[in-house]
CSV table of C-alpha atoms in Angstrom, one decimal:
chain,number,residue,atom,x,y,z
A,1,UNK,CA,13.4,3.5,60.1
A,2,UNK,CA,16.1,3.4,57.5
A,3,UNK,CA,18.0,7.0,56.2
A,4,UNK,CA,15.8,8.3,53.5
A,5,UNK,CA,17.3,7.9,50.3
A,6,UNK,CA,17.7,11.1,48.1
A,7,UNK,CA,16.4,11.8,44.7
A,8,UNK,CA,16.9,14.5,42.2
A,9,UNK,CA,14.1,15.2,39.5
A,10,UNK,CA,15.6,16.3,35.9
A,11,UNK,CA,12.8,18.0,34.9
A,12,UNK,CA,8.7,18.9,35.7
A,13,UNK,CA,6.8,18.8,33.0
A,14,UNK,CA,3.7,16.7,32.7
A,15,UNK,CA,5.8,13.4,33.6
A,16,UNK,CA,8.1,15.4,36.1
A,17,UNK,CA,4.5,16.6,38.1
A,18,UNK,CA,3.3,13.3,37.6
A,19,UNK,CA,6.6,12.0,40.4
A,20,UNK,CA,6.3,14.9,42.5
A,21,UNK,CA,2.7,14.0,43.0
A,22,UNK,CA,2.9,10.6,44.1
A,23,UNK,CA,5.7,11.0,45.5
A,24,UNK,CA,4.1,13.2,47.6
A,25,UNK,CA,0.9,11.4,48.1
A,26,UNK,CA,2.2,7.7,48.4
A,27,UNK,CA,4.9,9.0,50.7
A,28,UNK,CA,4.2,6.1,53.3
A,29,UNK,CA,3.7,3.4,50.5
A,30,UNK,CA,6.3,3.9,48.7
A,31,UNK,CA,8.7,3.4,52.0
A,32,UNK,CA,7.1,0.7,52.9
A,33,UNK,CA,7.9,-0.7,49.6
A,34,UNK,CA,11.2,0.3,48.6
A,35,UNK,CA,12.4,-0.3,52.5
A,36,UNK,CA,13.5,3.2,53.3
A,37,UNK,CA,11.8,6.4,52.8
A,38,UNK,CA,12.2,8.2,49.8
A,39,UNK,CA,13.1,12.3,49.8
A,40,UNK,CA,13.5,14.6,46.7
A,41,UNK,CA,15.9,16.8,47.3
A,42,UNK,CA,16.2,18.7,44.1
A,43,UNK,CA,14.1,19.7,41.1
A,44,UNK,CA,15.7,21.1,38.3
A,45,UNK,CA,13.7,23.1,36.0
A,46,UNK,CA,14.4,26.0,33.8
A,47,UNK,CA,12.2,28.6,35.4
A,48,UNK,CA,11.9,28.8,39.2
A,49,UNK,CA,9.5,31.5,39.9
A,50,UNK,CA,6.6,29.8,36.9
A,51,UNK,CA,3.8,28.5,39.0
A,52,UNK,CA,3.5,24.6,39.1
A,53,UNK,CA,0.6,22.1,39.7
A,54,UNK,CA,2.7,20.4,42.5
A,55,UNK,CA,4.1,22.4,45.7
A,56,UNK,CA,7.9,22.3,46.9
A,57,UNK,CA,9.7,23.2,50.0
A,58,UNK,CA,12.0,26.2,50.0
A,59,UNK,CA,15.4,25.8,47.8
A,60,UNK,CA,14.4,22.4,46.5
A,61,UNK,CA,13.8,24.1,43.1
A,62,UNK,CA,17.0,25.0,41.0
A,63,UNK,CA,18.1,26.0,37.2
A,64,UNK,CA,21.5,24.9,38.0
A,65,UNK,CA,22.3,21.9,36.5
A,66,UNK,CA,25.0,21.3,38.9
A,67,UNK,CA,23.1,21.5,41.6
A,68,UNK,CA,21.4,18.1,40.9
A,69,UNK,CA,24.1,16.1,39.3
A,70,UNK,CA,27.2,17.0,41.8
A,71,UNK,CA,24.8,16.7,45.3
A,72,UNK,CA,26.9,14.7,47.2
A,73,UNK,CA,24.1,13.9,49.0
A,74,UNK,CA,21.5,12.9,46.2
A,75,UNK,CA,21.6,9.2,45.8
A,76,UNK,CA,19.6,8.6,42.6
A,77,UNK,CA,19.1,11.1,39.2
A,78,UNK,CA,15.6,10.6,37.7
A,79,UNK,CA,15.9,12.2,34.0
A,80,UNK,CA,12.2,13.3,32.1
A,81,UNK,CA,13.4,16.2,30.0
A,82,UNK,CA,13.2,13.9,27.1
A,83,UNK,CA,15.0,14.8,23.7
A,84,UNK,CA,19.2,13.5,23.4
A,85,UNK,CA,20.5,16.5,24.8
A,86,UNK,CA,21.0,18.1,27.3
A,87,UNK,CA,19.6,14.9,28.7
A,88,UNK,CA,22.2,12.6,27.2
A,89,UNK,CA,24.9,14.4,28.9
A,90,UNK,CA,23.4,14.9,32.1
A,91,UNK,CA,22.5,11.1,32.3
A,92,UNK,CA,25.9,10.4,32.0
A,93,UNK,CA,27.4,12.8,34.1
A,94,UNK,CA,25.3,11.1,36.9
A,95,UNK,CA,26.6,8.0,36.1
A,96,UNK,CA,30.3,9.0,36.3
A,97,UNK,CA,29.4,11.0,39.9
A,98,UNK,CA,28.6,7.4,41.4
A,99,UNK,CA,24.7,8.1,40.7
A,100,UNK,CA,21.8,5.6,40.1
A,101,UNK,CA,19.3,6.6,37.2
A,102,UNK,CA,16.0,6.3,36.0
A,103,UNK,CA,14.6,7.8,32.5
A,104,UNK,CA,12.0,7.9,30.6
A,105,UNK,CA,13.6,9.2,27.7
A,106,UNK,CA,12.7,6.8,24.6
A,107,UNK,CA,14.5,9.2,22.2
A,108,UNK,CA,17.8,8.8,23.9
A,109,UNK,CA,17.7,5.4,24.6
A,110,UNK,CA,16.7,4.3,20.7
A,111,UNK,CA,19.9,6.2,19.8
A,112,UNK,CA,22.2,5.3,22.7
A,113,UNK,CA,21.2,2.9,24.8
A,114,UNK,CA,24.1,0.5,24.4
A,115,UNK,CA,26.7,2.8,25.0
A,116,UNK,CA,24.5,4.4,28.0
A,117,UNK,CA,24.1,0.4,29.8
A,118,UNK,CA,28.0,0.4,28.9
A,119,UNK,CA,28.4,3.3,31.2
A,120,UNK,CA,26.5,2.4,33.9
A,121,UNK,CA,28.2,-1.0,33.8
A,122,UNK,CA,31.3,-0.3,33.9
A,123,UNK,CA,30.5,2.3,37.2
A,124,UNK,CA,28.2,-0.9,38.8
A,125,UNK,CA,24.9,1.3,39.1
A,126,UNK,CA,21.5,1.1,38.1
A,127,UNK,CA,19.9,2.4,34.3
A,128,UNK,CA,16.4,1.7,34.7
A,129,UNK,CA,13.7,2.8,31.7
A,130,UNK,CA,10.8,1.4,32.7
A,131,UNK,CA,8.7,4.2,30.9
A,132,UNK,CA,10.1,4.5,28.2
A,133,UNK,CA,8.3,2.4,27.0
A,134,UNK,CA,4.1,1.9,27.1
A,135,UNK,CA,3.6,4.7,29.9
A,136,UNK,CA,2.6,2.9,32.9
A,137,UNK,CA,2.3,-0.3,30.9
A,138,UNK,CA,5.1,-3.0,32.8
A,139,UNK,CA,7.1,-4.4,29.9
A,140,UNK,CA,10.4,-3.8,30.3
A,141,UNK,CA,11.0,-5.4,33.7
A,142,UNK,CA,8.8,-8.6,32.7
A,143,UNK,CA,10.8,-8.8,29.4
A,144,UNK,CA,14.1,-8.3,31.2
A,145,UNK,CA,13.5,-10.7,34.3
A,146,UNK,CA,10.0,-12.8,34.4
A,147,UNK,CA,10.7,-14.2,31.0
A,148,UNK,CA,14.4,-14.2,31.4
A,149,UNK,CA,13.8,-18.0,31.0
A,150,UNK,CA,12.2,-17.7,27.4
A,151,UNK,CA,14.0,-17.3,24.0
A,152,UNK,CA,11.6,-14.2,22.6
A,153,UNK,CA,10.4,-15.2,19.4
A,154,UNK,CA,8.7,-12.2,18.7
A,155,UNK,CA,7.2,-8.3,20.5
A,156,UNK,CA,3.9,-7.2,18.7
A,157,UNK,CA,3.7,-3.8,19.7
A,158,UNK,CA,1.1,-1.3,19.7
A,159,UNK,CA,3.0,1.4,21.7
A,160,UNK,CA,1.4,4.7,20.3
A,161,UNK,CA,-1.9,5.9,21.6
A,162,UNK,CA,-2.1,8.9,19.3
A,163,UNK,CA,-2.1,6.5,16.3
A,164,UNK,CA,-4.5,4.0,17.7
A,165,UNK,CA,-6.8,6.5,19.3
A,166,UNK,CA,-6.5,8.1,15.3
A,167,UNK,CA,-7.2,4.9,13.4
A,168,UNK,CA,-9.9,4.0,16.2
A,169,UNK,CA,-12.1,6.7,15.3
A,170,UNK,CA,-11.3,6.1,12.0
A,171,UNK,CA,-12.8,2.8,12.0
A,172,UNK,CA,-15.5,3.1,14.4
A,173,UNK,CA,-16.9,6.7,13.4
A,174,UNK,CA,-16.4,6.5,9.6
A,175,UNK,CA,-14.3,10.0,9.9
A,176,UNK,CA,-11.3,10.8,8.1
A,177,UNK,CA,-7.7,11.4,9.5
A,178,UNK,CA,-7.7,15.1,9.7
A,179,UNK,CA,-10.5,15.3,11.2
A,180,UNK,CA,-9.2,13.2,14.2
A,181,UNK,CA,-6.4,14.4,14.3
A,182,UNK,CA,-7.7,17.5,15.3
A,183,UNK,CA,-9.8,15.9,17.6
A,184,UNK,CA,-6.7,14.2,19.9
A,185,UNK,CA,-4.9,17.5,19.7
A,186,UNK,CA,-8.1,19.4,21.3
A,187,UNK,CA,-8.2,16.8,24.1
A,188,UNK,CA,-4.2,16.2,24.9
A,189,UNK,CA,-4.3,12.6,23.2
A,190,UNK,CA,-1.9,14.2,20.6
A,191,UNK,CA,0.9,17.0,20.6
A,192,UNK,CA,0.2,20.2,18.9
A,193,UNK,CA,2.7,19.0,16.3
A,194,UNK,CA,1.7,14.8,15.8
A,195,UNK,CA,3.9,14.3,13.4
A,196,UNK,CA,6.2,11.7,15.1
A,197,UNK,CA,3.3,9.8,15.9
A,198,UNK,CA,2.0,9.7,12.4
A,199,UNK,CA,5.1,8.9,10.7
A,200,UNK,CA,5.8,5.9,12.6
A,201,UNK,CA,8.6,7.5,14.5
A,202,UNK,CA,7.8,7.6,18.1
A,203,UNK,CA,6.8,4.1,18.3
A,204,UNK,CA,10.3,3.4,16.3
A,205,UNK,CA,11.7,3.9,19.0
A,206,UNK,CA,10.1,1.9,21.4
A,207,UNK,CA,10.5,-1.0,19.3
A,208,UNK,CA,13.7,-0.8,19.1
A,209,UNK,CA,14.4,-0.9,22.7
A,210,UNK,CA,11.9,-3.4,23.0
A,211,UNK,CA,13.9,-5.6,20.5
A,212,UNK,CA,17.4,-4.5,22.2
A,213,UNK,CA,15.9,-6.2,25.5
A,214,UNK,CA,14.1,-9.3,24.3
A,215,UNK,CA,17.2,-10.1,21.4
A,216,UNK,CA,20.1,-9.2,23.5
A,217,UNK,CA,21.5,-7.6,20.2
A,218,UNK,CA,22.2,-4.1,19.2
A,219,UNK,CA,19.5,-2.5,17.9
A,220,UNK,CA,19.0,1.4,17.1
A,221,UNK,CA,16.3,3.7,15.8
A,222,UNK,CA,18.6,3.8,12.3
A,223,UNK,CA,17.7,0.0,12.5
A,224,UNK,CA,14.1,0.1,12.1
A,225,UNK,CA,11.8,0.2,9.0
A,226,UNK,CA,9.6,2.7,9.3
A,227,UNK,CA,6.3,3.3,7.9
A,228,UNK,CA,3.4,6.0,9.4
A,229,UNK,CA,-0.8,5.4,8.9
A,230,UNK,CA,-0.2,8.9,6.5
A,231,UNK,CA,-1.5,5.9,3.6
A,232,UNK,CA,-3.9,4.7,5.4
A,233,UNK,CA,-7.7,6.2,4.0
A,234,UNK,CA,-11.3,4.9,4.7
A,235,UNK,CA,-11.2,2.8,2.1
A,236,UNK,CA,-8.3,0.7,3.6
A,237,UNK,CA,-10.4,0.6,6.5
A,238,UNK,CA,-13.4,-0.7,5.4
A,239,UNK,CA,-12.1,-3.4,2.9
A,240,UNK,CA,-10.5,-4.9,6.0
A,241,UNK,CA,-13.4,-4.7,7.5
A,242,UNK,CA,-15.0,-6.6,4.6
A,243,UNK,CA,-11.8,-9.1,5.0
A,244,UNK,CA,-12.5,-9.9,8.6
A,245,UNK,CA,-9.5,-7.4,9.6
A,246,UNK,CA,-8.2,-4.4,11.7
A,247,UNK,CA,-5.6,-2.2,10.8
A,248,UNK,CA,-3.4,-0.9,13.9
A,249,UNK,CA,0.1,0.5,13.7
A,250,UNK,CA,2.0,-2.3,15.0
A,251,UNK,CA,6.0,-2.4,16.2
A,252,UNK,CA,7.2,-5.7,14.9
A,253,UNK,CA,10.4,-7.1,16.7
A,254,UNK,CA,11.8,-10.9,15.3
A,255,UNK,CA,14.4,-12.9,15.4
A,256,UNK,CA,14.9,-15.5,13.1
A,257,UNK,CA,18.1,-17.5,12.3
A,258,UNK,CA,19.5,-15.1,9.8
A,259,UNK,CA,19.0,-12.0,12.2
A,260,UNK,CA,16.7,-9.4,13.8
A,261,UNK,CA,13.6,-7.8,11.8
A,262,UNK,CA,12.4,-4.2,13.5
A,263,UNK,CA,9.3,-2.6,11.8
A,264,UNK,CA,7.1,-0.3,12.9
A,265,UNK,CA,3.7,0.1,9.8
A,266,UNK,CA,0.2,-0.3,9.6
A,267,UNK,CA,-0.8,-3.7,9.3
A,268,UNK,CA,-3.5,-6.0,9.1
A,269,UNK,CA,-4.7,-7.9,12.7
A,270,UNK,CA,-7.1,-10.6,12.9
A,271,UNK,CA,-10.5,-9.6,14.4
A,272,UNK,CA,-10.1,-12.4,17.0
A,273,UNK,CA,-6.5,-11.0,17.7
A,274,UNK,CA,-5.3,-9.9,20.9
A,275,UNK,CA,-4.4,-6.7,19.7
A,276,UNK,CA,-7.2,-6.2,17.2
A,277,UNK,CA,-9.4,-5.0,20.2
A,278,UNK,CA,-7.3,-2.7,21.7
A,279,UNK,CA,-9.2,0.8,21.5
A,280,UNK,CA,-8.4,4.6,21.6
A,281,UNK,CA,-5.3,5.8,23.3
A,282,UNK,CA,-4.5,2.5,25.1
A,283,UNK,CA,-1.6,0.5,23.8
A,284,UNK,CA,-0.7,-3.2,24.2
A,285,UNK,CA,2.5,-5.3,23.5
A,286,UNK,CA,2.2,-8.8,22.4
A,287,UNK,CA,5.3,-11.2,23.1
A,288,UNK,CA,5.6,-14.6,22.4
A,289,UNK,CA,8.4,-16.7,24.1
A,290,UNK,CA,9.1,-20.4,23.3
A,291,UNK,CA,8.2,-21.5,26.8
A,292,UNK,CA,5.8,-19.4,28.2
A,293,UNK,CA,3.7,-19.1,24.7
A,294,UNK,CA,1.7,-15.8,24.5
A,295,UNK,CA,1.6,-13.0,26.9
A,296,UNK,CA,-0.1,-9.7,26.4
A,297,UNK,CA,0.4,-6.3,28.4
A,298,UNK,CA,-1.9,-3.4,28.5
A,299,UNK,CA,-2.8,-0.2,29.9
A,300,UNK,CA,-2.5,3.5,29.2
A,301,UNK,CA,0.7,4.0,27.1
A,302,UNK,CA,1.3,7.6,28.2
A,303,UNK,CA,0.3,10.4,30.6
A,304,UNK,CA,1.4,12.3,33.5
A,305,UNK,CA,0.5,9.6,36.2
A,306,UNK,CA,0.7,6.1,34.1
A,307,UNK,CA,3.9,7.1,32.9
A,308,UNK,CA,5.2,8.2,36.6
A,309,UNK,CA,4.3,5.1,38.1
A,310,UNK,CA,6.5,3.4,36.1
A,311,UNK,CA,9.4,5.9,37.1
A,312,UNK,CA,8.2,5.8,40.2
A,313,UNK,CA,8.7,2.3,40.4
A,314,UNK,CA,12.3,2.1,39.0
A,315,UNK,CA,12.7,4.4,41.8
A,316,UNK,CA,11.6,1.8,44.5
A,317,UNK,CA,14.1,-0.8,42.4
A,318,UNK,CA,16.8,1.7,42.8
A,319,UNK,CA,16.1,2.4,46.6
A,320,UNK,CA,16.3,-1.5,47.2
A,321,UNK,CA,19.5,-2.1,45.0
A,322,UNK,CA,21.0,0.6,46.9
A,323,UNK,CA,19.9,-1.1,50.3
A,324,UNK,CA,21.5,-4.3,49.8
A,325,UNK,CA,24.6,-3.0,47.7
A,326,UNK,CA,23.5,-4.9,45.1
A,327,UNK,CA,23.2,-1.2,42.4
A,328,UNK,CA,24.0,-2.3,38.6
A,329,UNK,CA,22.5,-6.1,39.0
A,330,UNK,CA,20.5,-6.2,36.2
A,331,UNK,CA,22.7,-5.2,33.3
A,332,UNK,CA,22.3,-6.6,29.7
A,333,UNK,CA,25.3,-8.0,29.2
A,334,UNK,CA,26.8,-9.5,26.2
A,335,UNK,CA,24.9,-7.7,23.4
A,336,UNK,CA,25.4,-9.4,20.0
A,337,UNK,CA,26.1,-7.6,17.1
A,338,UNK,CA,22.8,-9.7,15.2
A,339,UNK,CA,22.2,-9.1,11.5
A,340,UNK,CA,19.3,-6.6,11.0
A,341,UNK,CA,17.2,-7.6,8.5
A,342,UNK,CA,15.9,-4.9,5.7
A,343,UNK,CA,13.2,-7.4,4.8
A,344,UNK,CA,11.5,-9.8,6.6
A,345,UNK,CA,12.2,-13.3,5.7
A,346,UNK,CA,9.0,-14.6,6.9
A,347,UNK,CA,6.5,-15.5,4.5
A,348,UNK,CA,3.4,-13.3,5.1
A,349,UNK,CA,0.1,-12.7,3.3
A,350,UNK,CA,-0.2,-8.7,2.3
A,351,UNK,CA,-2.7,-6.8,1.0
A,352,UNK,CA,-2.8,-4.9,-1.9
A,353,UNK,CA,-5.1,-1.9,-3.1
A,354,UNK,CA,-4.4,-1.2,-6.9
A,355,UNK,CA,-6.2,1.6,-8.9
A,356,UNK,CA,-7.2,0.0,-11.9
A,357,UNK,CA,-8.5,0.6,-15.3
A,358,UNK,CA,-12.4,-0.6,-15.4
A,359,UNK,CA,-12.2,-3.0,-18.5
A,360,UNK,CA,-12.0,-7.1,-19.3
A,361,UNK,CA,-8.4,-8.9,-18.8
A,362,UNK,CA,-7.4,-6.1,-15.7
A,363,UNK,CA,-7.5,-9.6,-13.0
A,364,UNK,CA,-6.0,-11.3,-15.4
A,365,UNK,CA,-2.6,-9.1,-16.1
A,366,UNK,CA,-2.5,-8.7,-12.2
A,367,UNK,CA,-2.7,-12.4,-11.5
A,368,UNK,CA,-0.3,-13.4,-14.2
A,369,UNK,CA,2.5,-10.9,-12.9
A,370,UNK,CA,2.3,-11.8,-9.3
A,371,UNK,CA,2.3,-15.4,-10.4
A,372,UNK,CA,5.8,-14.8,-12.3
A,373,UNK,CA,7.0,-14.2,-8.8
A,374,UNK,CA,5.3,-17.1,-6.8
A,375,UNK,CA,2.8,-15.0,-5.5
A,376,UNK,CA,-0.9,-16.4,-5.1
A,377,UNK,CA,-4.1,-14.8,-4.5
A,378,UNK,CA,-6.2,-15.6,-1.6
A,379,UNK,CA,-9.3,-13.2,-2.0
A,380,UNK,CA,-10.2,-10.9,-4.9
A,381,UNK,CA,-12.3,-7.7,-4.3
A,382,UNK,CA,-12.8,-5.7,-7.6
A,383,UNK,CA,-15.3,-2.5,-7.2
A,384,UNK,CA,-16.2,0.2,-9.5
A,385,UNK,CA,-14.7,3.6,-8.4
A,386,UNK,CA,-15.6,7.1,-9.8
A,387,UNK,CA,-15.9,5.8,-13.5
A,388,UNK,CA,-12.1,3.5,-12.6
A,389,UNK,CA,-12.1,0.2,-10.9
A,390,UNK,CA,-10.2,-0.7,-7.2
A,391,UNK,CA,-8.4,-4.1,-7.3
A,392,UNK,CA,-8.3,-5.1,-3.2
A,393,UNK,CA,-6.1,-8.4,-3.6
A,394,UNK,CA,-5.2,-10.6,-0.7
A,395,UNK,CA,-2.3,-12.8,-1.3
A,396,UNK,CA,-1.7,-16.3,0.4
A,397,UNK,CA,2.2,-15.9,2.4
A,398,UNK,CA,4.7,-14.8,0.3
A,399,UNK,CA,8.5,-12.9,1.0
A,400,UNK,CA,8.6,-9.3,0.8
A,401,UNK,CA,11.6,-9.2,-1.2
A,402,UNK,CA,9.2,-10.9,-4.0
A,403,UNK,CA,6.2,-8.9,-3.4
A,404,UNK,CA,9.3,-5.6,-3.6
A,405,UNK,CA,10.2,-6.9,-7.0
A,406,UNK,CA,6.5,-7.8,-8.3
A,407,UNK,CA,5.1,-4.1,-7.3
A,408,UNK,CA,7.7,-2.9,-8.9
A,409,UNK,CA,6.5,-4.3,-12.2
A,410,UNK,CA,2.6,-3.8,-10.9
A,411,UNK,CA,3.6,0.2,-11.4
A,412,UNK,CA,4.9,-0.2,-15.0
A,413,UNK,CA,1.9,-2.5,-16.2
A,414,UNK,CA,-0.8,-0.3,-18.6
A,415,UNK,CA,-4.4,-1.6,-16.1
A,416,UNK,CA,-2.8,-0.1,-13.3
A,417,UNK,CA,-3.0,3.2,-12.8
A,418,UNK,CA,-1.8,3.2,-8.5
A,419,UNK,CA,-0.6,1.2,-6.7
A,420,UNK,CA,-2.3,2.9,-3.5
A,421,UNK,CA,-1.4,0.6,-0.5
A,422,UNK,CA,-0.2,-2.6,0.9
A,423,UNK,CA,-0.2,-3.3,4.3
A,424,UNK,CA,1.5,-6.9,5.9
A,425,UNK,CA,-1.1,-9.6,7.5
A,426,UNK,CA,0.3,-10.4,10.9
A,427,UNK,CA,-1.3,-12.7,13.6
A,428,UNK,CA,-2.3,-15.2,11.2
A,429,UNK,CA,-1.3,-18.0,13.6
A,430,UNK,CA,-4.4,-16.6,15.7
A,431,UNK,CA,-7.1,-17.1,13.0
């Protein structure tokens, strides 16, 4: 039997109990797997005496930072505080001490992952993420190594379960946001504070690491258009319904000639899309690569277990790498400084919900102003509202920077009282 390799836990919290726990009850597995038995040596946590869900041996708990990162004896630092710092600093700390690392830390890594995989470069060890991204969902492995063969043409993400479970319920029950909101905060789908999740931030910044891996290029959170489902009302959702559509908050990651496009917004999925029929608090990621074509990953996007398995099995990575002396072979190397793009400069259909004045000529003024800009319409919905008039307009694929300047003009014109939404139409190529 090989020496037991020796981990130290940075935190034990719901991910944190999550490790301990399989760790624990996949003991023999998890040997089997990674070639030599794996031991945890030291928790740090801030309280020692608070009662956990998960038992420990005597003196394996510690609030000393120190104890954990300068163990000669602990061969691999596995971070899930979560936030930049302290975590930031103990991460690299471990990496200068001649440590392997996994984390789950999505914040940090949107905002420093470059200079983090620098780090660990430079020292030859391992800085492995696998959930931080999609829970126990596998995407950044396959991105990173099973399509290594593919140039990534594009990452559909849906990579927040609070959001989908939100617009789910939305769309399904006829209720309104508040209302569900509520809802996944009384059963754990949501934090007590959702507000990352609503604004588009947390998934942010798992596009963004998701385009730093499948690009090669430098991409931060700063880097990423941003745009929550705050908008998004019933009305939205049942016009798209009308319109053979679903909305889901969807991370976009692109790369076309002139650079990199990172978005994270509501848009508009085709019913028969891959994502469209992704439900509740389950999340998805949709690449497409020019030699594999389409390939879709799913599965619980966060939660104490999904989310350790995918520590758990950075772990086993680490453990191997470590076996053969082969620590710090995967590294993204040779990240580009691409162009990021501040609008997309693919032509996409949109669509547009406009308050209107209810009287003759209303169509008309719309129509002719888009039309100044090259802009078409596809489908036309007009419907009386509370004495007013709601002008639902789909257009046929158009640039945003046009559809910027038109709306612009749409604000100032005297039929429109509101311009209340518009939402991009992606997965057109799936109709």
């Amino acid at each position: 039997m090989q020496e037991a390799v020796r981990v130290g836990l940075l935190g034990c919290g719901t991910v944190g109990s999550g490790v301990v726990k399989i760790l624990q009850q996949n003991a023999s597995i998890i040997a089997r797997r990674a070639g030599a038995p794996v031991m945890l040596e030291r928790v740090l946590v801030r309280d020692v005496n608070k009662p956990r869900a998960v038992d420990f041996p005597a003196g394996v708990l510690t609030d000393n930072p120190e104890e954990v990162l300068d163990d000669p004896k602990i061969d691999i630092i596995v971070e899930v505080i979560g936030g930049i710092e302290p975590a930031g600093a103990f991460i690299r700390r471990a990496l200068k001490n001649g440590k392997n690392v996994v984390t789950a830390n999505k914040d940090l890594l949107a905002a420093e992952w470059a200079d983090l995989m620098d780090l660990a470069e430079t020292r030859r060890l391992d800085l492995l993420f696998e959930a931080s991204v999609g829970g126990g969902i596998p995407i950044i492995r396959p991105l990173s190594e099973s399509l290594s063969a593919n140039r990534i043409e594009q990452v559909l993400g849906i990579v927040n379960g609070t959001t989908n479970y939100v617009l789910t319920e939305m769309s399904e029950q006829g209720k309104d946001m508040a209302e569900v909101l509520q809802e996944a905060i009384a059963r754990g789908y949501a934090e007590p504070d959702p507000t990352a999740d609503i604004t588009g931030l947390d998934a942010a910044r798992k596009i963004a690491i998701l385009g730093a891996i499948a690009f090669g290029a430098h991409v931060q959170l700063e880097d990423v258009s941003v745009t929550g489902i705050t908008s998004v009302n019933a009305r939205d959702i049942l016009y798209a319904k009308e319109l053979g559509y679903v909305i889901k908050l969807v991370g976009v990651a692109t790369e076309e000639p002139e650079g990199v496009e990172v978005r994270v917004g509501p848009v508009l999925l085709p019913k028969k899309h891959p994502l469209a029929a992704i439900r509740g608090v389950h999340n998805a990621i949709f690449v497409r690569g020019d030699a594999v074509g389409e390939a879709m990953f799913y599965g619980l996007g966060a939660g104490s277990l999904p989310t350790a398995s995918s520590v758990i099995s950075d772990i086993v990575e680490a453990v191997r790498n470590l076996r053969s002396s082969a620590s710090g072979r995967w590294i993204q190397t040779g990240l580009q400084r691409k162009p990021i793009l501040t609008h997309t400069v693919r032509s996409l259909a949109y669509y547009l919900r406009l308050e209107v004045t209810d009287r003759p000529g209303v169509l008309a003024a719309v129509a002719g102003l888009l039309a100044e800009y090259g802009i078409s319409l596809r489908t036309v919905i007009q419907r009386p509202v509370d004495g007013k008039a709601e002008l639902v307009l789909v257009t046929h694929p158009c640039l945003a920077i046009h559809l910027d300047d038109a709306m612009q003009r749409l604000s100032g014109l005297a039929e429109v009282e509101r311009v209340a939404n518009c939402f991009a139409l992606e997965g057109e190529e799936e109709r």
